[in-house]
XYZ file of C-alpha atoms in Angstrom:
455
model
C 95.778 204.815 122.744
C 95.315 207.064 125.764
C 94.934 206.212 129.441
C 91.502 204.976 130.389
C 90.320 204.364 126.833
C 88.453 201.131 126.234
C 90.339 198.392 124.419
C 89.240 197.681 120.877
C 87.739 194.258 120.189
C 90.862 193.087 118.353
C 93.003 194.030 121.362
C 90.681 192.140 123.687
C 90.943 189.011 121.537
C 94.732 189.203 121.638
C 94.630 189.506 125.421
C 92.428 186.424 125.726
C 94.684 184.362 123.466
C 97.851 185.217 125.352
C 96.209 184.756 128.740
C 95.135 181.252 127.745
C 98.725 180.344 126.854
C 100.146 181.886 130.033
C 97.645 180.110 132.281
C 97.711 176.659 130.649
C 101.290 176.219 129.401
C 102.245 174.596 132.712
C 99.353 172.117 132.531
C 98.768 171.041 128.934
C 102.237 169.505 128.315
C 101.578 167.070 131.168
C 98.957 165.405 128.965
C 101.508 164.593 126.276
C 104.244 163.689 128.741
C 101.898 161.330 130.574
C 101.403 159.501 127.273
C 105.093 159.533 126.377
C 106.464 156.837 128.682
C 106.075 153.335 127.272
C 107.353 151.225 130.133
C 108.528 151.296 133.718
C 112.045 152.471 132.908
C 113.909 155.570 134.003
C 114.677 156.478 130.374
C 111.033 156.540 129.294
C 109.961 158.610 132.314
C 112.876 161.045 132.113
C 111.123 163.696 129.932
C 108.270 163.860 132.480
C 110.743 164.113 135.369
C 112.854 166.790 133.698
C 109.840 168.855 132.613
C 108.467 168.943 136.128
C 111.905 169.701 137.570
C 112.453 172.706 135.303
C 108.859 173.831 135.846
C 109.710 174.450 139.506
C 113.154 175.995 139.066
C 113.411 177.696 135.656
C 112.227 180.995 137.123
C 115.013 180.850 139.721
C 117.589 180.922 136.912
C 116.014 184.036 135.367
C 115.938 185.608 138.829
C 119.709 185.057 139.122
C 120.366 187.091 135.952
C 119.153 190.294 137.586
C 116.018 192.236 138.426
C 113.606 191.901 135.515
C 112.681 195.200 133.908
C 111.335 194.298 130.462
C 109.051 191.340 131.085
C 107.659 191.496 127.525
C 110.975 190.418 125.979
C 111.473 187.585 128.458
C 107.937 186.317 127.871
C 108.467 186.406 124.100
C 111.776 184.531 124.317
C 110.245 181.942 126.641
C 107.311 181.347 124.304
C 109.642 180.769 121.357
C 111.764 178.362 123.408
C 108.622 176.511 124.489
C 107.373 176.218 120.902
C 110.770 174.944 119.743
C 110.927 172.403 122.549
C 107.408 171.171 121.736
C 108.402 170.736 118.081
C 111.424 168.649 119.104
C 109.234 166.530 121.405
C 106.877 165.920 118.487
C 109.504 164.758 115.980
C 112.575 163.562 117.906
C 113.357 159.818 117.812
C 116.283 160.272 120.236
C 115.630 160.049 123.960
C 118.497 162.318 124.979
C 117.202 165.095 122.695
C 113.692 164.557 124.043
C 115.053 164.911 127.565
C 116.716 168.243 126.755
C 113.569 169.507 125.024
C 111.423 168.517 128.017
C 113.712 170.426 130.395
C 113.696 173.530 128.161
C 109.909 173.322 127.870
C 109.561 173.115 131.638
C 111.927 176.037 132.216
C 110.086 178.135 129.621
C 106.705 177.309 131.146
C 108.114 178.235 134.558
C 108.913 181.717 133.257
C 105.996 182.501 130.923
C 103.188 182.924 133.458
C 105.101 185.092 135.995
C 106.656 187.349 133.358
C 103.413 187.723 131.409
C 101.786 188.881 134.638
C 104.315 191.727 134.479
C 103.188 192.537 130.920
C 99.536 192.401 131.945
C 99.913 194.706 134.943
C 102.074 197.091 132.910
C 99.104 197.411 130.545
C 96.520 197.713 133.286
C 98.057 200.708 134.996
C 98.061 202.561 131.653
C 94.761 201.428 130.177
C 92.818 200.958 133.449
C 91.289 197.706 132.235
C 90.900 194.130 133.453
C 89.738 190.837 132.007
C 86.068 190.995 131.068
C 83.634 190.085 128.330
C 85.458 189.535 125.067
C 88.775 188.631 126.753
C 87.175 185.930 128.897
C 85.162 184.544 125.992
C 88.287 184.379 123.842
C 90.258 182.730 126.641
C 87.566 180.107 127.206
C 86.941 179.465 123.501
C 90.640 179.163 122.672
C 91.206 176.863 125.651
C 88.200 174.664 124.880
C 89.153 174.332 121.215
C 92.689 173.376 122.232
C 91.477 170.826 124.786
C 89.119 169.375 122.165
C 91.961 169.023 119.665
C 94.158 167.460 122.378
C 91.429 164.945 123.165
C 91.236 163.945 119.510
C 95.026 163.898 119.123
C 95.472 161.748 122.243
C 93.653 158.905 120.482
C 96.398 158.800 117.854
C 99.843 159.659 119.213
C 101.590 161.817 121.780
C 103.373 163.478 118.833
C 100.088 165.003 117.643
C 99.447 166.228 121.194
C 102.719 168.141 121.205
C 101.975 169.621 117.755
C 98.617 170.923 119.012
C 100.241 172.492 122.089
C 102.976 174.019 119.905
C 100.340 175.699 117.706
C 98.559 176.836 120.883
C 101.741 178.574 122.057
C 102.586 180.069 118.658
C 99.136 181.627 118.281
C 99.581 183.261 121.669
C 103.057 184.446 120.713
C 101.836 186.032 117.461
C 98.978 187.710 119.318
C 101.364 189.203 121.870
C 103.722 190.561 119.191
C 100.802 192.608 117.885
C 100.339 194.449 121.199
C 100.719 198.231 121.264
C 104.354 199.516 121.157
C 104.343 200.841 124.734
C 103.551 197.325 126.028
C 106.756 196.028 124.434
C 108.819 198.521 126.484
C 111.019 199.127 123.436
C 113.246 201.637 125.213
C 113.903 199.491 128.297
C 116.576 196.851 128.876
C 115.633 193.325 129.887
C 117.371 193.416 133.288
C 118.263 196.179 135.714
C 121.990 196.778 135.537
C 124.251 195.381 138.285
C 121.582 193.231 139.943
C 122.895 189.779 139.072
C 122.764 187.420 142.055
C 125.159 184.541 142.594
C 123.040 183.505 145.595
C 120.005 183.079 143.348
C 122.107 181.164 140.826
C 123.265 178.834 143.609
C 119.665 178.520 144.798
C 118.717 177.451 141.264
C 121.394 174.723 141.263
C 120.447 173.228 144.647
C 116.717 173.553 144.074
C 117.006 171.876 140.656
C 118.970 168.991 142.170
C 116.362 168.650 144.921
C 113.364 168.844 142.581
C 114.885 166.301 140.185
C 115.763 163.861 142.977
C 112.316 164.074 144.580
C 110.519 163.576 141.280
C 112.815 160.662 140.385
C 112.276 159.133 143.812
C 108.515 159.139 143.307
C 109.048 156.765 140.401
C 112.200 154.820 141.180
C 114.094 154.146 144.376
C 117.825 154.359 143.802
C 120.823 154.927 146.035
C 122.220 157.805 143.959
C 118.945 159.700 144.428
C 119.286 159.621 148.212
C 122.843 160.876 147.815
C 121.641 163.690 145.556
C 118.966 164.683 148.076
C 121.551 164.736 150.863
C 123.910 166.928 148.844
C 121.047 169.275 147.871
C 119.853 169.601 151.478
C 123.378 170.388 152.678
C 123.811 172.926 149.887
C 120.467 174.626 150.600
C 121.067 174.771 154.351
C 124.563 176.178 153.829
C 123.158 178.813 151.442
C 120.426 179.866 153.877
C 122.871 180.074 156.802
C 125.329 182.109 154.752
C 122.618 184.561 153.690
C 121.352 184.890 157.282
C 124.858 185.510 158.622
C 125.773 188.061 155.961
C 122.415 189.805 155.484
C 120.245 188.942 158.493
C 116.708 187.533 158.524
C 114.833 190.657 157.445
C 113.569 190.839 153.874
C 112.492 193.849 151.856
C 109.375 192.043 150.653
C 106.462 191.836 153.142
C 106.752 188.642 155.197
C 103.030 187.819 154.967
C 103.216 187.869 151.159
C 106.147 185.452 151.049
C 104.478 183.073 153.557
C 101.167 183.098 151.663
C 103.044 182.357 148.415
C 104.810 179.390 150.058
C 101.455 178.009 151.268
C 99.956 178.397 147.791
C 102.814 176.375 146.320
C 102.468 173.706 149.015
C 98.744 173.102 148.381
C 99.124 173.013 144.607
C 102.002 170.542 144.953
C 99.901 168.313 147.186
C 97.280 168.395 144.432
C 99.750 167.362 141.726
C 101.366 164.652 143.841
C 98.045 163.167 144.838
C 96.868 163.086 141.216
C 99.919 161.085 140.252
C 99.911 158.792 143.285
C 96.211 158.093 143.752
C 94.926 158.003 140.158
C 95.811 154.939 138.115
C 93.339 155.428 135.258
C 94.927 157.462 132.446
C 91.589 158.928 131.358
C 90.827 160.143 134.867
C 94.338 161.558 135.169
C 93.866 163.604 131.999
C 90.464 164.688 133.353
C 92.166 165.795 136.566
C 94.609 168.007 134.656
C 91.744 169.483 132.614
C 89.798 170.173 135.825
C 92.851 171.904 137.265
C 93.056 174.154 134.213
C 89.319 174.874 134.399
C 89.679 176.016 138.009
C 92.440 178.444 137.016
C 90.258 179.939 134.287
C 87.127 180.170 136.469
C 89.087 182.144 139.061
C 89.550 184.862 136.452
C 85.773 185.126 136.023
C 83.910 184.566 139.290
C 86.434 184.802 142.154
C 85.135 188.157 143.399
C 81.526 187.027 143.525
C 82.477 183.778 145.295
C 84.709 185.481 147.848
C 82.095 188.210 148.356
C 79.711 185.658 149.845
C 82.025 185.402 152.862
C 81.645 189.013 153.924
C 83.031 188.449 157.438
C 86.299 186.969 156.170
C 89.081 188.645 154.218
C 89.854 187.340 150.741
C 93.099 185.786 152.024
C 91.288 183.847 154.770
C 88.599 182.666 152.326
C 91.325 181.359 150.049
C 93.061 179.518 152.879
C 89.704 177.990 153.826
C 89.145 176.965 150.195
C 92.567 175.297 150.130
C 91.756 173.253 153.227
C 88.274 172.173 152.070
C 89.632 171.253 148.636
C 92.444 169.162 150.143
C 90.025 167.161 152.327
C 87.700 166.600 149.359
C 90.624 165.335 147.290
C 91.262 162.429 149.666
C 87.542 161.608 149.876
C 86.472 158.802 147.499
C 84.623 159.993 144.370
C 85.172 163.699 145.215
C 88.731 164.088 143.953
C 87.779 166.220 140.932
C 85.779 168.623 143.111
C 88.763 168.963 145.426
C 91.059 169.643 142.469
C 88.658 172.309 141.195
C 88.588 174.081 144.568
C 92.362 174.080 145.094
C 92.972 175.260 141.547
C 90.294 177.956 141.810
C 91.451 179.377 145.132
C 95.102 178.937 144.201
C 94.608 181.140 141.155
C 92.524 183.634 143.177
C 95.253 183.733 145.828
C 97.879 184.327 143.153
C 95.918 187.296 141.820
C 95.531 188.776 145.310
C 99.250 188.438 146.006
C 100.144 189.811 142.576
C 98.115 192.964 143.167
C 99.707 193.469 146.567
C 103.223 192.715 145.340
C 103.025 195.034 142.350
C 103.216 198.193 144.453
C 105.719 197.236 147.146
C 108.241 199.710 145.739
C 111.125 197.367 146.580
C 112.342 197.080 142.991
C 110.708 196.992 139.544
C 107.066 195.797 139.560
C 107.982 192.897 137.253
C 110.681 191.766 139.684
C 108.353 191.777 142.701
C 105.977 189.511 140.808
C 108.850 187.139 140.040
C 109.912 187.044 143.700
C 106.355 186.159 144.675
C 106.208 183.333 142.121
C 109.687 182.195 143.142
C 108.433 181.660 146.682
C 105.451 179.724 145.359
C 107.809 177.384 143.522
C 110.033 177.014 146.596
C 106.949 176.149 148.651
C 106.199 173.479 146.067
C 109.672 171.946 146.385
C 109.493 172.056 150.189
C 106.136 170.249 150.136
C 107.532 167.596 147.821
C 110.381 166.997 150.246
C 108.014 166.677 153.209
C 105.607 164.344 151.402
C 108.204 162.077 149.843
C 110.277 161.719 153.006
C 107.082 161.132 154.998
C 106.039 158.375 152.610
C 109.444 156.728 152.830
C 109.498 156.804 156.633
C 105.931 155.520 156.914
C 106.671 152.668 154.518
C 109.749 151.714 156.525
C 107.755 151.848 159.771
C 105.202 149.457 158.261
C 108.076 147.221 157.131
C 106.950 147.550 153.548
C 109.033 147.080 150.421
C 109.435 150.634 149.163
C 110.556 149.547 145.696
C 107.333 147.562 145.285
C 105.237 150.499 146.486
C 106.910 152.884 144.030
C 106.476 150.419 141.170
C 102.756 150.020 141.897
C 102.279 153.792 142.087
C 104.270 154.551 138.944
C 102.751 152.105 136.484
C 99.201 151.203 135.618
C 98.786 148.086 137.685
C 96.622 146.844 140.509
C 97.777 148.206 143.844
C 98.022 145.896 146.800
C 95.835 146.614 149.861
C 98.986 147.594 151.757
C 99.872 150.229 149.141
C 96.310 151.587 149.158
C 96.485 151.885 152.917
C 99.864 153.613 152.730
C 98.559 156.201 150.258
C 95.486 156.734 152.442
C 97.582 157.404 155.551
C 100.041 159.625 153.705
C 97.098 161.619 152.307
C 95.554 162.022 155.755
C 98.845 163.081 157.318
C 99.563 165.529 154.512
C 96.150 167.174 154.613
C 96.342 167.337 158.398
C 99.717 169.078 158.186
C 98.464 171.521 155.558
C 95.343 172.246 157.600
C 97.432 173.189 160.636
C 99.720 175.430 158.586
C 96.786 177.143 156.837
C 95.009 177.551 160.175
C 98.033 179.226 161.752
C 98.407 181.461 158.697
C 94.736 182.430 158.876
C 95.155 183.232 162.561
C 98.326 185.298 162.438
C 98.626 186.727 158.919
C 96.881 190.079 158.372
C 93.512 190.032 156.651
C 94.022 191.019 153.034
C 91.519 191.785 150.299
C 92.208 192.075 146.597
C 92.880 195.727 145.855
C 92.252 197.233 142.434
C 95.273 198.328 140.447
C 95.442 202.104 140.128
């Protein structure tokens, strides 16, 4: 197949299948994991906690192994690991094995989307194509069929949910293995030689400890968790100071790109936290996750036409504005799903804009620059979790509330007290206010950026 030639229909279908897996693998498992816990115990919630922990830090581990060169191989390995973990979740009667599988699934999902972006852009600069027509229809049809099967399966058992998601991943994996040989980069190694990073490995350790502690703290208040957070904060601060002293504060990647990625991660984390904290109805929670996935898919189809209506603003500023509007809608009664849709839509659009800009920085391999961008998004997510959780704790203490009672009411399906409702309301207002200020400053001082076509 030569440069510029149109993809055949079979190739387009494969692209749509794999794109669906890459875009939804981080969302769909939450449906099964939400069903998995059977009581307000740490053991029953542990798979959910570990999945979400690894989802935010798995990519950091890959980043520590070196600069990624062959993203196709890493994506393939991650898909197989995800499918295996889903199979274990579907059949395992042992909690400890379920915990390990949930962590592996989260780590795999953390890697699949960023590394598949490397595969996708590697194709685009050769074939000069982008998602249209058949690819979008396949993506939507495959996603809708999967969601329909998940809806049916959820009425029976979480085990059937995991089986459906496993088949979803395997179909995408098989489709990707049938890509053209040049896409597989058969003559290229997985990592660039001599680029392993002990700093990134240490960052993975501290960030994983922090993400686990924060997620655990959202469900259960325990003394060891506060100790773990303290140790993680000390470790992260020491790492940052050591890097600044030895290397300075300048980075090879553009500063505006890293800041925008952090903001993207912060808004999407606010979305996820608010879903879990504010929604007590399981059906509505599943609907919220589905809406989030729908926003991601819609951004692939209509983002340019939507952003084009704001001709006086750059794409980056439109996205920041969409984040802010979506966040305020989320904390408005009866408009939470609309807010989720907006944040998901503009978050995905922002990711595409940053991906296009990152791909040609020339700092290292294109696949590695994409991973660095996603790494910053995940770090922004962890930072936002820290701010929100600590803010909630301090506000509860200031109101002389019983934090253990608040956490219990948030974590299980039970009637919240008026005091807890008020606490969530104030935390939501404070969080959205903070995010609005940060997005406003970014819109004021970051350069105006539009999505550039890949050449």
